[in-house]
Amino acid sequence: MLNRHARGFFTALFTPIARWLLKMGVSPDAITIVGTAGVVVGALVFYPLGQLFWGTVFITAFIFSDVIDGIMARMQNLGGRWGNFLDSSLDRLADGALFAGLAIWFFTGGADAPIAIAAVVCLVLGMVVSYVRAKAESLGFTANVGIAERAERLVSVLVITGLTGAGLPPVVLLATLVLLAAASLVTVVQRVLAVRVQSLEDSEQT
């Protein structure tokens, strides 16, 4: 998937920044929190005002904190459960704010109910995608499969939203959200089936 293929490139790109931040005494947790706050502000302030282009620019400036904090944690050998928990929890908050901001605008000033509804559906299914994996792992299963991981969802929504704010016909954003919702649903099914297969294998072994 995109996040795995691009990891090496972005790690090389942001490693000097991560190293500099550590020298300045900044912690990985601080970057995680600031990055999430920036995304939330961009999504819930700019988007509801109809500033889709500038909102996307603002969000993009903070979205890479998710890469930088991981690099910093690895440099300090702090890639433990706390950092993973904090990062995953705040990712859900950022994702929810992104789709909520779109829904608010298109339910109000944007006056496009289909796009607003599609954004809400993406919000819900995105949370279910993450929950299914987390629940599976808490029970000892693995569910890291699927065609719609977080990186794909973020890139597709941010790019098309920004272009919509720059003049792209809104129908393209609608199509993107519908496809994303469908991909998220397929991912949920894939993960449920993966866990089901593992549970049956466990039953056969006992």
PDB file of C-alpha atoms in Angstrom:
ATOM      1  CA  MET A   1       0.000   0.000   0.000  1.00  0.00           C
ATOM      2  CA  LEU A   2       0.929   3.642  -0.299  1.00  0.00           C
ATOM      3  CA  ASN A   3       2.058   4.020   3.297  1.00  0.00           C
ATOM      4  CA  ARG A   4       4.480   1.096   3.005  1.00  0.00           C
ATOM      5  CA  HIS A   5       5.869   2.075  -0.397  1.00  0.00           C
ATOM      6  CA  ALA A   6       6.355   5.724   0.557  1.00  0.00           C
ATOM      7  CA  ARG A   7       7.779   5.129   4.039  1.00  0.00           C
ATOM      8  CA  GLY A   8      11.388   4.988   2.914  1.00  0.00           C
ATOM      9  CA  PHE A   9      11.134   8.205   0.899  1.00  0.00           C
ATOM     10  CA  PHE A  10       9.472  10.224   3.653  1.00  0.00           C
ATOM     11  CA  THR A  11      11.790   8.825   6.314  1.00  0.00           C
ATOM     12  CA  ALA A  12      14.795  10.062   4.350  1.00  0.00           C
ATOM     13  CA  LEU A  13      13.090  13.396   3.706  1.00  0.00           C
ATOM     14  CA  PHE A  14      12.116  14.150   7.294  1.00  0.00           C
ATOM     15  CA  THR A  15      14.996  12.574   9.221  1.00  0.00           C
ATOM     16  CA  PRO A  16      17.022  15.848   9.314  1.00  0.00           C
ATOM     17  CA  ILE A  17      13.984  17.689  10.693  1.00  0.00           C
ATOM     18  CA  ALA A  18      13.397  14.986  13.292  1.00  0.00           C
ATOM     19  CA  ARG A  19      17.035  15.108  14.354  1.00  0.00           C
ATOM     20  CA  TRP A  20      16.906  18.909  14.677  1.00  0.00           C
ATOM     21  CA  LEU A  21      13.727  18.793  16.767  1.00  0.00           C
ATOM     22  CA  LEU A  22      15.314  16.306  19.149  1.00  0.00           C
ATOM     23  CA  LYS A  23      18.343  18.582  19.535  1.00  0.00           C
ATOM     24  CA  MET A  24      15.930  21.401  20.421  1.00  0.00           C
ATOM     25  CA  GLY A  25      14.477  19.259  23.200  1.00  0.00           C
ATOM     26  CA  VAL A  26      11.148  18.558  21.515  1.00  0.00           C
ATOM     27  CA  SER A  27       9.592  15.174  22.333  1.00  0.00           C
ATOM     28  CA  PRO A  28       7.876  12.836  19.863  1.00  0.00           C
ATOM     29  CA  ASP A  29       4.667  13.100  21.920  1.00  0.00           C
ATOM     30  CA  ALA A  30       4.688  16.879  21.536  1.00  0.00           C
ATOM     31  CA  ILE A  31       4.930  16.553  17.748  1.00  0.00           C
ATOM     32  CA  THR A  32       2.074  14.043  17.750  1.00  0.00           C
ATOM     33  CA  ILE A  33      -0.163  16.369  19.753  1.00  0.00           C
ATOM     34  CA  VAL A  34       0.716  19.534  17.821  1.00  0.00           C
ATOM     35  CA  GLY A  35       0.267  17.772  14.494  1.00  0.00           C
ATOM     36  CA  THR A  36      -3.140  16.465  15.459  1.00  0.00           C
ATOM     37  CA  ALA A  37      -4.193  19.879  16.759  1.00  0.00           C
ATOM     38  CA  GLY A  38      -3.184  21.449  13.453  1.00  0.00           C
ATOM     39  CA  VAL A  39      -5.206  18.963  11.422  1.00  0.00           C
ATOM     40  CA  VAL A  40      -8.242  19.396  13.666  1.00  0.00           C
ATOM     41  CA  VAL A  41      -8.078  23.193  13.465  1.00  0.00           C
ATOM     42  CA  GLY A  42      -7.682  23.107   9.699  1.00  0.00           C
ATOM     43  CA  ALA A  43     -10.564  20.690   9.259  1.00  0.00           C
ATOM     44  CA  LEU A  44     -13.010  22.233  11.733  1.00  0.00           C
ATOM     45  CA  VAL A  45     -12.229  25.904  11.094  1.00  0.00           C
ATOM     46  CA  PHE A  46     -11.313  26.252   7.419  1.00  0.00           C
ATOM     47  CA  TYR A  47     -13.561  23.570   5.926  1.00  0.00           C
ATOM     48  CA  PRO A  48     -16.839  24.675   7.596  1.00  0.00           C
ATOM     49  CA  LEU A  49     -16.134  28.176   6.251  1.00  0.00           C
ATOM     50  CA  GLY A  50     -15.857  26.825   2.729  1.00  0.00           C
ATOM     51  CA  GLN A  51     -12.082  27.380   2.549  1.00  0.00           C
ATOM     52  CA  LEU A  52     -11.387  23.974   1.054  1.00  0.00           C
ATOM     53  CA  PHE A  53      -8.157  24.903  -0.715  1.00  0.00           C
ATOM     54  CA  TRP A  54      -6.518  26.847   2.106  1.00  0.00           C
ATOM     55  CA  GLY A  55      -7.843  24.388   4.651  1.00  0.00           C
ATOM     56  CA  THR A  56      -6.115  21.589   2.774  1.00  0.00           C
ATOM     57  CA  VAL A  57      -2.874  23.580   2.581  1.00  0.00           C
ATOM     58  CA  PHE A  58      -3.050  24.208   6.340  1.00  0.00           C
ATOM     59  CA  ILE A  59      -3.784  20.553   7.113  1.00  0.00           C
ATOM     60  CA  THR A  60      -0.997  19.335   4.836  1.00  0.00           C
ATOM     61  CA  ALA A  61       1.481  21.455   6.784  1.00  0.00           C
ATOM     62  CA  PHE A  62       0.691  19.381   9.881  1.00  0.00           C
ATOM     63  CA  ILE A  63      -0.177  15.976   8.451  1.00  0.00           C
ATOM     64  CA  PHE A  64       3.458  14.876   8.133  1.00  0.00           C
ATOM     65  CA  SER A  65       3.892  15.117  11.889  1.00  0.00           C
ATOM     66  CA  ASP A  66       2.672  11.523  11.842  1.00  0.00           C
ATOM     67  CA  VAL A  67       5.899  10.588  10.047  1.00  0.00           C
ATOM     68  CA  ILE A  68       8.210  12.877  11.998  1.00  0.00           C
ATOM     69  CA  ASP A  69       7.127  11.690  15.451  1.00  0.00           C
ATOM     70  CA  GLY A  70       7.770   8.087  14.442  1.00  0.00           C
ATOM     71  CA  ILE A  71      11.261   8.911  13.223  1.00  0.00           C
ATOM     72  CA  MET A  72      11.986  10.790  16.454  1.00  0.00           C
ATOM     73  CA  ALA A  73      10.740   7.891  18.567  1.00  0.00           C
ATOM     74  CA  ARG A  74      12.953   5.431  16.711  1.00  0.00           C
ATOM     75  CA  MET A  75      15.966   7.708  17.138  1.00  0.00           C
ATOM     76  CA  GLN A  76      15.366   7.725  20.890  1.00  0.00           C
ATOM     77  CA  ASN A  77      14.421   4.036  21.014  1.00  0.00           C
ATOM     78  CA  LEU A  78      11.014   5.031  22.339  1.00  0.00           C
ATOM     79  CA  GLY A  79       8.853   3.059  19.931  1.00  0.00           C
ATOM     80  CA  GLY A  80       6.899   1.459  22.765  1.00  0.00           C
ATOM     81  CA  ARG A  81       3.265   0.834  23.489  1.00  0.00           C
ATOM     82  CA  TRP A  82       2.552   4.307  24.872  1.00  0.00           C
ATOM     83  CA  GLY A  83       3.689   6.083  21.718  1.00  0.00           C
ATOM     84  CA  ASN A  84       1.753   3.646  19.560  1.00  0.00           C
ATOM     85  CA  PHE A  85      -1.367   4.138  21.657  1.00  0.00           C
ATOM     86  CA  LEU A  86      -1.160   7.926  21.613  1.00  0.00           C
ATOM     87  CA  ASP A  87      -0.445   8.071  17.894  1.00  0.00           C
ATOM     88  CA  SER A  88      -3.299   5.729  16.966  1.00  0.00           C
ATOM     89  CA  SER A  89      -5.787   7.477  19.235  1.00  0.00           C
ATOM     90  CA  LEU A  90      -4.989  10.937  17.897  1.00  0.00           C
ATOM     91  CA  ASP A  91      -5.053   9.636  14.311  1.00  0.00           C
ATOM     92  CA  ARG A  92      -8.700   8.725  14.830  1.00  0.00           C
ATOM     93  CA  LEU A  93      -9.389  12.236  16.114  1.00  0.00           C
ATOM     94  CA  ALA A  94      -7.700  13.843  13.103  1.00  0.00           C
ATOM     95  CA  ASP A  95      -9.491  11.611  10.606  1.00  0.00           C
ATOM     96  CA  GLY A  96     -12.848  12.254  12.247  1.00  0.00           C
ATOM     97  CA  ALA A  97     -12.293  16.012  12.167  1.00  0.00           C
ATOM     98  CA  LEU A  98     -11.388  15.898   8.478  1.00  0.00           C
ATOM     99  CA  PHE A  99     -14.602  14.216   7.363  1.00  0.00           C
ATOM    100  CA  ALA A 100     -16.701  16.117   9.906  1.00  0.00           C
ATOM    101  CA  GLY A 101     -15.426  19.430   8.553  1.00  0.00           C
ATOM    102  CA  LEU A 102     -16.390  18.442   5.024  1.00  0.00           C
ATOM    103  CA  ALA A 103     -19.819  17.268   6.149  1.00  0.00           C
ATOM    104  CA  ILE A 104     -20.502  20.499   8.033  1.00  0.00           C
ATOM    105  CA  TRP A 105     -19.668  22.658   5.014  1.00  0.00           C
ATOM    106  CA  PHE A 106     -21.655  20.665   2.481  1.00  0.00           C
ATOM    107  CA  PHE A 107     -24.657  20.351   4.817  1.00  0.00           C
ATOM    108  CA  THR A 108     -24.623  24.154   5.252  1.00  0.00           C
ATOM    109  CA  GLY A 109     -23.027  26.753   2.954  1.00  0.00           C
ATOM    110  CA  GLY A 110     -21.826  24.195   0.426  1.00  0.00           C
ATOM    111  CA  ALA A 111     -25.433  23.052  -0.056  1.00  0.00           C
ATOM    112  CA  ASP A 112     -24.566  19.618  -1.405  1.00  0.00           C
ATOM    113  CA  ALA A 113     -26.244  16.955   0.710  1.00  0.00           C
ATOM    114  CA  PRO A 114     -24.896  13.945  -1.270  1.00  0.00           C
ATOM    115  CA  ILE A 115     -21.299  15.016  -0.600  1.00  0.00           C
ATOM    116  CA  ALA A 116     -22.087  15.679   3.066  1.00  0.00           C
ATOM    117  CA  ILE A 117     -23.717  12.269   3.475  1.00  0.00           C
ATOM    118  CA  ALA A 118     -20.819  10.555   1.701  1.00  0.00           C
ATOM    119  CA  ALA A 119     -18.390  12.309   4.074  1.00  0.00           C
ATOM    120  CA  VAL A 120     -20.341  11.062   7.097  1.00  0.00           C
ATOM    121  CA  VAL A 121     -20.357   7.516   5.714  1.00  0.00           C
ATOM    122  CA  CYS A 122     -16.582   7.721   5.170  1.00  0.00           C
ATOM    123  CA  LEU A 123     -16.152   8.969   8.722  1.00  0.00           C
ATOM    124  CA  VAL A 124     -18.115   6.052  10.183  1.00  0.00           C
ATOM    125  CA  LEU A 125     -16.539   3.375   8.003  1.00  0.00           C
ATOM    126  CA  GLY A 126     -13.060   4.772   8.604  1.00  0.00           C
ATOM    127  CA  MET A 127     -13.585   4.369  12.336  1.00  0.00           C
ATOM    128  CA  VAL A 128     -14.894   0.820  11.838  1.00  0.00           C
ATOM    129  CA  VAL A 129     -11.829  -0.072   9.731  1.00  0.00           C
ATOM    130  CA  SER A 130      -9.560   1.010  12.568  1.00  0.00           C
ATOM    131  CA  TYR A 131     -11.716  -0.564  15.284  1.00  0.00           C
ATOM    132  CA  VAL A 132     -11.827  -3.979  13.613  1.00  0.00           C
ATOM    133  CA  ARG A 133      -8.043  -4.120  13.445  1.00  0.00           C
ATOM    134  CA  ALA A 134      -7.595  -2.897  17.024  1.00  0.00           C
ATOM    135  CA  LYS A 135     -10.160  -5.351  18.381  1.00  0.00           C
ATOM    136  CA  ALA A 136      -8.665  -8.225  16.417  1.00  0.00           C
ATOM    137  CA  GLU A 137      -5.192  -7.491  17.730  1.00  0.00           C
ATOM    138  CA  SER A 138      -6.485  -7.201  21.297  1.00  0.00           C
ATOM    139  CA  LEU A 139      -7.795 -10.769  20.922  1.00  0.00           C
ATOM    140  CA  GLY A 140      -4.526 -12.086  19.538  1.00  0.00           C
ATOM    141  CA  PHE A 141      -5.456 -12.058  15.842  1.00  0.00           C
ATOM    142  CA  THR A 142      -3.948 -10.045  12.997  1.00  0.00           C
ATOM    143  CA  ALA A 143      -6.067  -7.914  10.677  1.00  0.00           C
ATOM    144  CA  ASN A 144      -3.584  -5.700   8.853  1.00  0.00           C
ATOM    145  CA  VAL A 145      -5.160  -6.358   5.459  1.00  0.00           C
ATOM    146  CA  GLY A 146      -7.372  -4.250   3.236  1.00  0.00           C
ATOM    147  CA  ILE A 147      -7.426  -1.951   0.233  1.00  0.00           C
ATOM    148  CA  ALA A 148      -8.184   1.276   2.119  1.00  0.00           C
ATOM    149  CA  GLU A 149      -5.568   1.992   4.761  1.00  0.00           C
ATOM    150  CA  ARG A 150      -5.174   5.386   6.399  1.00  0.00           C
ATOM    151  CA  ALA A 151      -2.598   6.779   3.987  1.00  0.00           C
ATOM    152  CA  GLU A 152      -4.814   6.108   0.984  1.00  0.00           C
ATOM    153  CA  ARG A 153      -7.815   7.697   2.660  1.00  0.00           C
ATOM    154  CA  LEU A 154      -5.919  10.834   3.644  1.00  0.00           C
ATOM    155  CA  VAL A 155      -4.155  11.389   0.339  1.00  0.00           C
ATOM    156  CA  SER A 156      -7.259  10.902  -1.791  1.00  0.00           C
ATOM    157  CA  VAL A 157      -9.489  13.115   0.341  1.00  0.00           C
ATOM    158  CA  LEU A 158      -6.969  15.916   0.843  1.00  0.00           C
ATOM    159  CA  VAL A 159      -5.910  16.112  -2.803  1.00  0.00           C
ATOM    160  CA  ILE A 160      -9.438  16.130  -4.215  1.00  0.00           C
ATOM    161  CA  THR A 161     -10.770  18.466  -1.519  1.00  0.00           C
ATOM    162  CA  GLY A 162      -7.995  20.954  -2.186  1.00  0.00           C
ATOM    163  CA  LEU A 163      -8.602  20.787  -5.924  1.00  0.00           C
ATOM    164  CA  THR A 164     -12.336  21.242  -5.353  1.00  0.00           C
ATOM    165  CA  GLY A 165     -11.554  24.433  -3.478  1.00  0.00           C
ATOM    166  CA  ALA A 166      -9.448  25.509  -6.468  1.00  0.00           C
ATOM    167  CA  GLY A 167     -12.287  25.000  -8.935  1.00  0.00           C
ATOM    168  CA  LEU A 168     -12.601  21.270  -9.585  1.00  0.00           C
ATOM    169  CA  PRO A 169     -16.272  20.278 -10.061  1.00  0.00           C
ATOM    170  CA  PRO A 170     -17.710  19.034  -6.733  1.00  0.00           C
ATOM    171  CA  VAL A 171     -18.967  15.877  -8.438  1.00  0.00           C
ATOM    172  CA  VAL A 172     -15.349  14.660  -8.500  1.00  0.00           C
ATOM    173  CA  LEU A 173     -15.188  14.978  -4.710  1.00  0.00           C
ATOM    174  CA  LEU A 174     -18.491  13.105  -4.440  1.00  0.00           C
ATOM    175  CA  ALA A 175     -17.170  10.290  -6.626  1.00  0.00           C
ATOM    176  CA  THR A 176     -13.972  10.138  -4.570  1.00  0.00           C
ATOM    177  CA  LEU A 177     -15.868   9.900  -1.285  1.00  0.00           C
ATOM    178  CA  VAL A 178     -18.221   7.230  -2.652  1.00  0.00           C
ATOM    179  CA  LEU A 179     -15.277   5.158  -3.887  1.00  0.00           C
ATOM    180  CA  LEU A 180     -13.503   5.659  -0.573  1.00  0.00           C
ATOM    181  CA  ALA A 181     -16.588   4.537   1.348  1.00  0.00           C
ATOM    182  CA  ALA A 182     -16.852   1.448  -0.834  1.00  0.00           C
ATOM    183  CA  ALA A 183     -13.156   0.664  -0.369  1.00  0.00           C
ATOM    184  CA  SER A 184     -13.497   1.105   3.396  1.00  0.00           C
ATOM    185  CA  LEU A 185     -16.443  -1.279   3.469  1.00  0.00           C
ATOM    186  CA  VAL A 186     -14.470  -3.849   1.486  1.00  0.00           C
ATOM    187  CA  THR A 187     -11.584  -3.418   3.931  1.00  0.00           C
ATOM    188  CA  VAL A 188     -13.887  -4.084   6.881  1.00  0.00           C
ATOM    189  CA  VAL A 189     -15.117  -7.277   5.222  1.00  0.00           C
ATOM    190  CA  GLN A 190     -11.559  -8.342   4.398  1.00  0.00           C
ATOM    191  CA  ARG A 191     -10.465  -7.880   7.995  1.00  0.00           C
ATOM    192  CA  VAL A 192     -13.482  -9.665   9.426  1.00  0.00           C
ATOM    193  CA  LEU A 193     -12.905 -12.607   7.086  1.00  0.00           C
ATOM    194  CA  ALA A 194      -9.198 -12.682   7.977  1.00  0.00           C
ATOM    195  CA  VAL A 195     -10.054 -12.924  11.665  1.00  0.00           C
ATOM    196  CA  ARG A 196     -12.708 -15.544  10.958  1.00  0.00           C
ATOM    197  CA  VAL A 197     -10.175 -17.723   9.145  1.00  0.00           C
ATOM    198  CA  GLN A 198      -7.708 -17.381  12.030  1.00  0.00           C
ATOM    199  CA  SER A 199     -10.375 -18.245  14.591  1.00  0.00           C
ATOM    200  CA  LEU A 200     -11.327 -21.385  12.656  1.00  0.00           C
ATOM    201  CA  GLU A 201      -7.672 -22.400  12.477  1.00  0.00           C
ATOM    202  CA  ASP A 202      -7.394 -21.938  16.240  1.00  0.00           C
ATOM    203  CA  SER A 203     -10.468 -24.112  16.747  1.00  0.00           C
ATOM    204  CA  GLU A 204      -9.011 -26.890  14.623  1.00  0.00           C
ATOM    205  CA  GLN A 205      -5.783 -26.846  16.612  1.00  0.00           C
ATOM    206  CA  THR A 206      -7.531 -27.177  19.993  1.00  0.00           C
TER     207      THR A 206
END
